[in-house]
Amino acid sequence: MKALVCNNFGDVNTLSYQEMPDPNAGSDDVLVQVRAAGVVFTDILLAEGKYQTKPALPFILGTEISGDVVAVGSNVTRFKPGDRVMSLAMNFGAFAEKIALPGWLPTRLPPNISYESGAAMMSSTATAQHALRQRADMQVGETLVVTGAAGATGSGAIQVGKAIGARVIAVCSSDEKAAFAKSQGADETINYTKEDLKKAIKERTGGRGADVVFDTVGGDVFGACARAMATNGRLLVVGFASGNLPILPVNLTLVKVYSVIGVHWLTFVRQQPELHAKNMEELLVWVEQGIINPAIDSVVPLSEGVAALKRLSSRRAMGKVVIKP
Ligand SMILES: NC(=O)c1ccc[n+]([C@@H]2O[C@H](COP(=O)([O-])OP(=O)(O)OC[C@H]3O[C@@H](n4cnc5c(N)ncnc54)[C@H](OP(=O)(O)O)[C@@H]3O)[C@@H](O)[C@H]2O)c1
């Protein structure tokens, strides 16, 4: 089969579109024909060898798919060939024509949801849902600040925030991205290249600060948010797309009485599969009701997968970039 392969850690330009052996599906696995795969910033970090986990080389990139089950192992009763599914690819390998997944992992993809939407809502929207539900315990009427709000995970957080009943303030680096964030449901926006971010969050919250911050950017953006938290606020550490790991003077959490909370969706799916399955049920209800509709930036053929990754690294993507084998 064809796949986008990392043979050596480095720039995404060094990735190779090449033949790879078909995956081996064991008795507990399902074999899936991949129809769409979502691109996440994490893919870039993985390719560069900068992610928390370094897979053994060579490996096929990609962490989320939708597709059709083509074969099931003898112990798998949840699925049969022909079933449409969407799934996290826990051990990577999504940017390929086929993938083997543990039988307990995929979620059934309803017939009225496209493969592109299925792939797009996995790690981005589902991460946002896990972060806001389980990690922040976000309440109706609270104020949610989303950074990187026009990105895949950020736009997912806007939609999930609105689905929960939050007032959402989207933080972006351009007016174009701010307008996009508004189209995703944000109540207000901040262009942090034009406004002082800490001051702007305070202004838009009547001086209280944010109840919840969903930060995908890190660096100075995190630093500004850490100084604009409400009492009993929750500052969610989701990602570091800026490339800068922020350092937090912890006295801020004492003085302002707020919590800093790490989010790692992959760990959540691995360690709490039943709760993950419940989240997916809720997510699909929201999709059925039209409350959640993942924004697709572009759909790119697998053979041009490097260009798909570059759309993220060049900071141009708004919503989700999807790869089609
Ligand atoms: N913790 C988890 O479980 C989890 C799950 C999924 C993703 N993530 C992480 O979340 C982050 C965002 O992922 P994503 O897939 O949503 O990425 P994305 O679609 O590319 O969005 C990232 C956003 O970050 C902002 N940004 C700031 N500085 C940047 C830079 N130097 N280069 C690129 N973008 C920059 C951009 O918004 P502005 O231009 O408006 O600033 C961009 O829209 C990544 O760090 C990823 O690893 C974490």
mmCIF file of N, CA, C and O in Angstrom, residues 200-268:
data_model
loop_
_atom_site.group_PDB
_atom_site.id
_atom_site.type_symbol
_atom_site.label_atom_id
_atom_site.label_comp_id
_atom_site.label_asym_id
_atom_site.label_seq_id
_atom_site.Cartn_x
_atom_site.Cartn_y
_atom_site.Cartn_z
ATOM 1 N N ALA A 200 -6.989 42.812 26.874
ATOM 2 C CA ALA A 200 -8.189 42.550 26.069
ATOM 3 C C ALA A 200 -9.086 41.502 26.734
ATOM 4 O O ALA A 200 -10.313 41.627 26.722
ATOM 5 N N ILE A 201 -8.471 40.450 27.332
ATOM 6 C CA ILE A 201 -9.292 39.425 28.016
ATOM 7 C C ILE A 201 -9.994 40.067 29.220
ATOM 8 O O ILE A 201 -11.184 39.869 29.447
ATOM 9 N N LYS A 202 -9.251 40.888 29.960
ATOM 10 C CA LYS A 202 -9.841 41.561 31.125
ATOM 11 C C LYS A 202 -11.001 42.459 30.694
ATOM 12 O O LYS A 202 -12.068 42.461 31.316
ATOM 13 N N GLU A 203 -10.775 43.209 29.620
ATOM 14 C CA GLU A 203 -11.818 44.129 29.143
ATOM 15 C C GLU A 203 -13.090 43.374 28.757
ATOM 16 O O GLU A 203 -14.197 43.786 29.070
ATOM 17 N N ARG A 204 -12.891 42.233 28.069
ATOM 18 C CA ARG A 204 -14.073 41.509 27.565
ATOM 19 C C ARG A 204 -14.748 40.658 28.642
ATOM 20 O O ARG A 204 -15.745 40.010 28.369
ATOM 21 N N THR A 205 -14.150 40.635 29.838
ATOM 22 C CA THR A 205 -14.775 39.863 30.926
ATOM 23 C C THR A 205 -15.131 40.780 32.105
ATOM 24 O O THR A 205 -15.237 40.321 33.240
ATOM 25 N N GLY A 206 -15.274 42.049 31.812
ATOM 26 C CA GLY A 206 -15.655 43.008 32.852
ATOM 27 C C GLY A 206 -14.662 43.051 33.998
ATOM 28 O O GLY A 206 -15.036 43.277 35.150
ATOM 29 N N GLY A 207 -13.380 42.770 33.686
ATOM 30 C CA GLY A 207 -12.317 42.823 34.698
ATOM 31 C C GLY A 207 -12.134 41.522 35.469
ATOM 32 O O GLY A 207 -11.171 41.365 36.218
ATOM 33 N N ARG A 208 -13.049 40.549 35.306
ATOM 34 C CA ARG A 208 -12.990 39.281 36.079
ATOM 35 C C ARG A 208 -11.871 38.362 35.621
ATOM 36 O O ARG A 208 -11.298 37.618 36.393
ATOM 37 N N GLY A 209 -11.641 38.333 34.304
ATOM 38 C CA GLY A 209 -10.725 37.339 33.733
ATOM 39 C C GLY A 209 -11.510 36.136 33.227
ATOM 40 O O GLY A 209 -12.743 36.062 33.376
ATOM 41 N N ALA A 210 -10.781 35.174 32.647
ATOM 42 C CA ALA A 210 -11.418 34.016 32.014
ATOM 43 C C ALA A 210 -11.685 32.916 33.036
ATOM 44 O O ALA A 210 -10.844 32.644 33.881
ATOM 45 N N ASP A 211 -12.857 32.298 32.936
ATOM 46 C CA ASP A 211 -13.125 31.126 33.782
ATOM 47 C C ASP A 211 -12.293 29.939 33.300
ATOM 48 O O ASP A 211 -11.726 29.209 34.099
ATOM 49 N N VAL A 212 -12.257 29.754 31.979
ATOM 50 C CA VAL A 212 -11.479 28.657 31.401
ATOM 51 C C VAL A 212 -10.693 29.186 30.209
ATOM 52 O O VAL A 212 -11.227 29.945 29.389
ATOM 53 N N VAL A 213 -9.420 28.812 30.135
ATOM 54 C CA VAL A 213 -8.614 29.103 28.940
ATOM 55 C C VAL A 213 -8.219 27.773 28.316
ATOM 56 O O VAL A 213 -7.766 26.856 29.020
ATOM 57 N N PHE A 214 -8.410 27.656 27.002
ATOM 58 C CA PHE A 214 -8.019 26.461 26.243
ATOM 59 C C PHE A 214 -6.840 26.919 25.385
ATOM 60 O O PHE A 214 -7.025 27.589 24.374
ATOM 61 N N ASP A 215 -5.623 26.605 25.831
ATOM 62 C CA ASP A 215 -4.447 27.161 25.152
ATOM 63 C C ASP A 215 -3.718 26.132 24.304
ATOM 64 O O ASP A 215 -3.150 25.176 24.833
ATOM 65 N N THR A 216 -3.683 26.373 23.000
ATOM 66 C CA THR A 216 -2.966 25.485 22.083
ATOM 67 C C THR A 216 -1.658 26.102 21.609
ATOM 68 O O THR A 216 -0.925 25.473 20.855
ATOM 69 N N VAL A 217 -1.359 27.327 22.039
ATOM 70 C CA VAL A 217 -0.249 28.092 21.438
ATOM 71 C C VAL A 217 1.006 28.116 22.314
ATOM 72 O O VAL A 217 2.117 27.988 21.818
ATOM 73 N N GLY A 218 0.835 28.266 23.634
ATOM 74 C CA GLY A 218 2.005 28.347 24.523
ATOM 75 C C GLY A 218 2.700 29.695 24.418
ATOM 76 O O GLY A 218 2.112 30.686 23.982
ATOM 77 N N GLY A 219 3.966 29.749 24.815
ATOM 78 C CA GLY A 219 4.780 30.971 24.710
ATOM 79 C C GLY A 219 4.134 32.168 25.381
ATOM 80 O O GLY A 219 3.528 32.056 26.451
ATOM 81 N N ASP A 220 4.260 33.334 24.724
ATOM 82 C CA ASP A 220 3.753 34.586 25.302
ATOM 83 C C ASP A 220 2.235 34.598 25.419
ATOM 84 O O ASP A 220 1.673 35.268 26.300
ATOM 85 N N VAL A 221 1.576 33.868 24.510
ATOM 86 C CA VAL A 221 0.105 33.813 24.546
ATOM 87 C C VAL A 221 -0.339 33.165 25.858
ATOM 88 O O VAL A 221 -1.220 33.665 26.556
ATOM 89 N N PHE A 222 0.312 32.063 26.206
ATOM 90 C CA PHE A 222 0.022 31.403 27.495
ATOM 91 C C PHE A 222 0.310 32.383 28.636
ATOM 92 O O PHE A 222 -0.474 32.507 29.580
ATOM 93 N N GLY A 223 1.448 33.080 28.542
ATOM 94 C CA GLY A 223 1.855 34.013 29.605
ATOM 95 C C GLY A 223 0.803 35.085 29.845
ATOM 96 O O GLY A 223 0.497 35.419 30.994
ATOM 97 N N ALA A 224 0.233 35.615 28.763
ATOM 98 C CA ALA A 224 -0.806 36.655 28.900
ATOM 99 C C ALA A 224 -2.059 36.058 29.530
ATOM 100 O O ALA A 224 -2.666 36.664 30.424
ATOM 101 N N CYS A 225 -2.442 34.854 29.082
ATOM 102 C CA CYS A 225 -3.649 34.210 29.630
ATOM 103 C C CYS A 225 -3.462 33.919 31.120
ATOM 104 O O CYS A 225 -4.403 34.074 31.912
ATOM 105 N N ALA A 226 -2.250 33.498 31.490
ATOM 106 C CA ALA A 226 -1.977 33.156 32.892
ATOM 107 C C ALA A 226 -2.142 34.363 33.812
ATOM 108 O O ALA A 226 -2.274 34.217 35.022
ATOM 109 N N ARG A 227 -2.140 35.564 33.216
ATOM 110 C CA ARG A 227 -2.310 36.799 33.992
ATOM 111 C C ARG A 227 -3.705 37.387 33.825
ATOM 112 O O ARG A 227 -3.952 38.518 34.250
ATOM 113 N N ALA A 228 -4.597 36.627 33.200
ATOM 114 C CA ALA A 228 -5.961 37.130 32.979
ATOM 115 C C ALA A 228 -6.987 36.061 33.336
ATOM 116 O O ALA A 228 -7.981 35.875 32.648
ATOM 117 N N MET A 229 -6.710 35.358 34.448
ATOM 118 C CA MET A 229 -7.614 34.286 34.887
ATOM 119 C C MET A 229 -8.570 34.793 35.973
ATOM 120 O O MET A 229 -8.185 35.596 36.818
ATOM 121 N N ALA A 230 -9.792 34.286 35.953
ATOM 122 C CA ALA A 230 -10.758 34.598 37.013
ATOM 123 C C ALA A 230 -10.471 33.728 38.237
ATOM 124 O O ALA A 230 -9.825 32.674 38.125
ATOM 125 N N THR A 231 -10.963 34.148 39.383
ATOM 126 C CA THR A 231 -10.881 33.315 40.591
ATOM 127 C C THR A 231 -11.569 31.973 40.317
ATOM 128 O O THR A 231 -12.638 31.934 39.706
ATOM 129 N N ASN A 232 -10.924 30.900 40.738
ATOM 130 C CA ASN A 232 -11.409 29.535 40.475
ATOM 131 C C ASN A 232 -11.353 29.155 38.991
ATOM 132 O O ASN A 232 -12.032 28.216 38.553
ATOM 133 N N GLY A 233 -10.556 29.890 38.224
ATOM 134 C CA GLY A 233 -10.424 29.582 36.795
ATOM 135 C C GLY A 233 -9.620 28.312 36.554
ATOM 136 O O GLY A 233 -8.977 27.777 37.466
ATOM 137 N N ARG A 234 -9.698 27.804 35.301
ATOM 138 C CA ARG A 234 -8.949 26.608 34.906
ATOM 139 C C ARG A 234 -8.195 26.915 33.615
ATOM 140 O O ARG A 234 -8.827 27.200 32.592
ATOM 141 N N LEU A 235 -6.893 26.878 33.705
ATOM 142 C CA LEU A 235 -6.043 27.165 32.534
ATOM 143 C C LEU A 235 -5.596 25.829 31.942
ATOM 144 O O LEU A 235 -4.782 25.108 32.529
ATOM 145 N N LEU A 236 -6.155 25.486 30.778
ATOM 146 C CA LEU A 236 -5.894 24.183 30.158
ATOM 147 C C LEU A 236 -4.663 24.237 29.267
ATOM 148 O O LEU A 236 -4.598 25.042 28.329
ATOM 149 N N VAL A 237 -3.696 23.390 29.560
ATOM 150 C CA VAL A 237 -2.474 23.304 28.753
ATOM 151 C C VAL A 237 -2.726 22.237 27.685
ATOM 152 O O VAL A 237 -2.737 21.045 27.970
ATOM 153 N N VAL A 238 -2.942 22.687 26.443
ATOM 154 C CA VAL A 238 -3.314 21.755 25.370
ATOM 155 C C VAL A 238 -2.170 21.571 24.369
ATOM 156 O O VAL A 238 -1.912 20.470 23.888
ATOM 157 N N GLY A 239 -1.480 22.643 24.034
ATOM 158 C CA GLY A 239 -0.403 22.502 23.052
ATOM 159 C C GLY A 239 0.499 23.721 23.013
ATOM 160 O O GLY A 239 0.267 24.729 23.692
ATOM 161 N N PHE A 240 1.541 23.594 22.178
ATOM 162 C CA PHE A 240 2.582 24.624 22.108
ATOM 163 C C PHE A 240 2.893 24.903 20.640
ATOM 164 O O PHE A 240 4.034 24.783 20.189
ATOM 165 N N ALA A 241 1.866 25.283 19.874
ATOM 166 C CA ALA A 241 2.053 25.464 18.426
ATOM 167 C C ALA A 241 3.079 26.553 18.118
ATOM 168 O O ALA A 241 3.704 26.546 17.058
ATOM 169 N N SER A 242 3.275 27.491 19.063
ATOM 170 C CA SER A 242 4.268 28.554 18.840
ATOM 171 C C SER A 242 5.685 27.997 18.874
ATOM 172 O O SER A 242 6.632 28.652 18.463
ATOM 173 N N GLY A 243 5.843 26.792 19.412
ATOM 174 C CA GLY A 243 7.178 26.201 19.555
ATOM 175 C C GLY A 243 7.845 26.604 20.854
ATOM 176 O O GLY A 243 8.956 26.167 21.139
ATOM 177 N N ASN A 244 7.174 27.447 21.636
ATOM 178 C CA ASN A 244 7.778 27.916 22.898
ATOM 179 C C ASN A 244 7.051 27.351 24.104
ATOM 180 O O ASN A 244 5.852 27.568 24.272
ATOM 181 N N LEU A 245 7.805 26.627 24.941
ATOM 182 C CA LEU A 245 7.246 26.112 26.188
ATOM 183 C C LEU A 245 7.275 27.239 27.212
ATOM 184 O O LEU A 245 8.341 27.725 27.566
ATOM 185 N N PRO A 246 6.102 27.674 27.674
ATOM 186 C CA PRO A 246 6.096 28.799 28.622
ATOM 187 C C PRO A 246 6.547 28.373 30.019
ATOM 188 O O PRO A 246 6.416 27.209 30.385
ATOM 189 N N ILE A 247 7.059 29.329 30.762
ATOM 190 C CA ILE A 247 7.393 29.091 32.176
ATOM 191 C C ILE A 247 6.424 29.927 33.004
ATOM 192 O O ILE A 247 6.242 31.125 32.747
ATOM 193 N N LEU A 248 5.790 29.271 33.982
ATOM 194 C CA LEU A 248 4.745 29.933 34.766
ATOM 195 C C LEU A 248 5.257 30.280 36.159
ATOM 196 O O LEU A 248 5.675 29.380 36.896
ATOM 197 N N PRO A 249 5.245 31.580 36.527
ATOM 198 C CA PRO A 249 5.517 31.900 37.937
ATOM 199 C C PRO A 249 4.325 31.389 38.748
ATOM 200 O O PRO A 249 3.218 31.918 38.633
ATOM 201 N N VAL A 250 4.535 30.337 39.551
ATOM 202 C CA VAL A 250 3.386 29.663 40.167
ATOM 203 C C VAL A 250 2.667 30.524 41.198
ATOM 204 O O VAL A 250 1.525 30.234 41.557
ATOM 205 N N ASN A 251 3.311 31.616 41.650
ATOM 206 C CA ASN A 251 2.605 32.492 42.595
ATOM 207 C C ASN A 251 1.338 33.073 41.970
ATOM 208 O O ASN A 251 0.387 33.415 42.669
ATOM 209 N N LEU A 252 1.305 33.146 40.631
ATOM 210 C CA LEU A 252 0.097 33.664 39.959
ATOM 211 C C LEU A 252 -1.117 32.809 40.313
ATOM 212 O O LEU A 252 -2.213 33.321 40.510
ATOM 213 N N THR A 253 -0.906 31.482 40.379
ATOM 214 C CA THR A 253 -2.040 30.587 40.660
ATOM 215 C C THR A 253 -2.527 30.781 42.096
ATOM 216 O O THR A 253 -3.704 30.616 42.374
ATOM 217 N N LEU A 254 -1.608 31.140 42.981
ATOM 218 C CA LEU A 254 -1.970 31.376 44.390
ATOM 219 C C LEU A 254 -2.708 32.713 44.527
ATOM 220 O O LEU A 254 -3.807 32.780 45.079
ATOM 221 N N VAL A 255 -2.108 33.743 43.934
ATOM 222 C CA VAL A 255 -2.682 35.083 44.084
ATOM 223 C C VAL A 255 -4.069 35.147 43.441
ATOM 224 O O VAL A 255 -5.012 35.708 44.000
ATOM 225 N N LYS A 256 -4.185 34.546 42.258
ATOM 226 C CA LYS A 256 -5.475 34.628 41.520
ATOM 227 C C LYS A 256 -6.391 33.452 41.826
ATOM 228 O O LYS A 256 -7.511 33.397 41.349
ATOM 229 N N VAL A 257 -5.893 32.469 42.556
ATOM 230 C CA VAL A 257 -6.682 31.291 42.939
ATOM 231 C C VAL A 257 -7.250 30.575 41.709
ATOM 232 O O VAL A 257 -8.451 30.554 41.468
ATOM 233 N N TYR A 258 -6.356 30.042 40.877
ATOM 234 C CA TYR A 258 -6.816 29.254 39.735
ATOM 235 C C TYR A 258 -5.945 28.018 39.560
ATOM 236 O O TYR A 258 -4.892 27.881 40.188
ATOM 237 N N SER A 259 -6.402 27.109 38.705
ATOM 238 C CA SER A 259 -5.705 25.835 38.483
ATOM 239 C C SER A 259 -5.136 25.777 37.070
ATOM 240 O O SER A 259 -5.746 26.276 36.122
ATOM 241 N N VAL A 260 -3.985 25.138 36.953
ATOM 242 C CA VAL A 260 -3.395 24.864 35.639
ATOM 243 C C VAL A 260 -3.545 23.358 35.405
ATOM 244 O O VAL A 260 -3.136 22.552 36.248
ATOM 245 N N ILE A 261 -4.156 22.990 34.282
ATOM 246 C CA ILE A 261 -4.544 21.588 34.080
ATOM 247 C C ILE A 261 -4.020 21.069 32.744
ATOM 248 O O ILE A 261 -4.298 21.642 31.688
ATOM 249 N N GLY A 262 -3.266 19.993 32.799
ATOM 250 C CA GLY A 262 -2.750 19.381 31.576
ATOM 251 C C GLY A 262 -3.827 18.556 30.878
ATOM 252 O O GLY A 262 -4.698 17.978 31.526
ATOM 253 N N VAL A 263 -3.743 18.534 29.545
ATOM 254 C CA VAL A 263 -4.703 17.776 28.730
ATOM 255 C C VAL A 263 -3.916 16.887 27.780
ATOM 256 O O VAL A 263 -3.036 17.380 27.069
ATOM 257 N N HIS A 264 -4.208 15.591 27.768
ATOM 258 C CA HIS A 264 -3.588 14.713 26.772
ATOM 259 C C HIS A 264 -4.625 13.688 26.345
ATOM 260 O O HIS A 264 -4.852 12.686 27.030
ATOM 261 N N TRP A 265 -5.266 13.975 25.206
ATOM 262 C CA TRP A 265 -6.420 13.175 24.774
ATOM 263 C C TRP A 265 -6.031 11.716 24.548
ATOM 264 O O TRP A 265 -6.766 10.800 24.911
ATOM 265 N N LEU A 266 -4.850 11.505 23.974
ATOM 266 C CA LEU A 266 -4.404 10.133 23.679
ATOM 267 C C LEU A 266 -4.336 9.289 24.961
ATOM 268 O O LEU A 266 -4.797 8.148 24.999
ATOM 269 N N THR A 267 -3.785 9.879 26.003
ATOM 270 C CA THR A 267 -3.711 9.180 27.291
ATOM 271 C C THR A 267 -5.109 8.894 27.825
ATOM 272 O O THR A 267 -5.382 7.807 28.345
ATOM 273 N N PHE A 268 -6.005 9.884 27.672
ATOM 274 C CA PHE A 268 -7.386 9.708 28.115
ATOM 275 C C PHE A 268 -8.036 8.519 27.389
ATOM 276 O O PHE A 268 -8.647 7.658 28.028
#
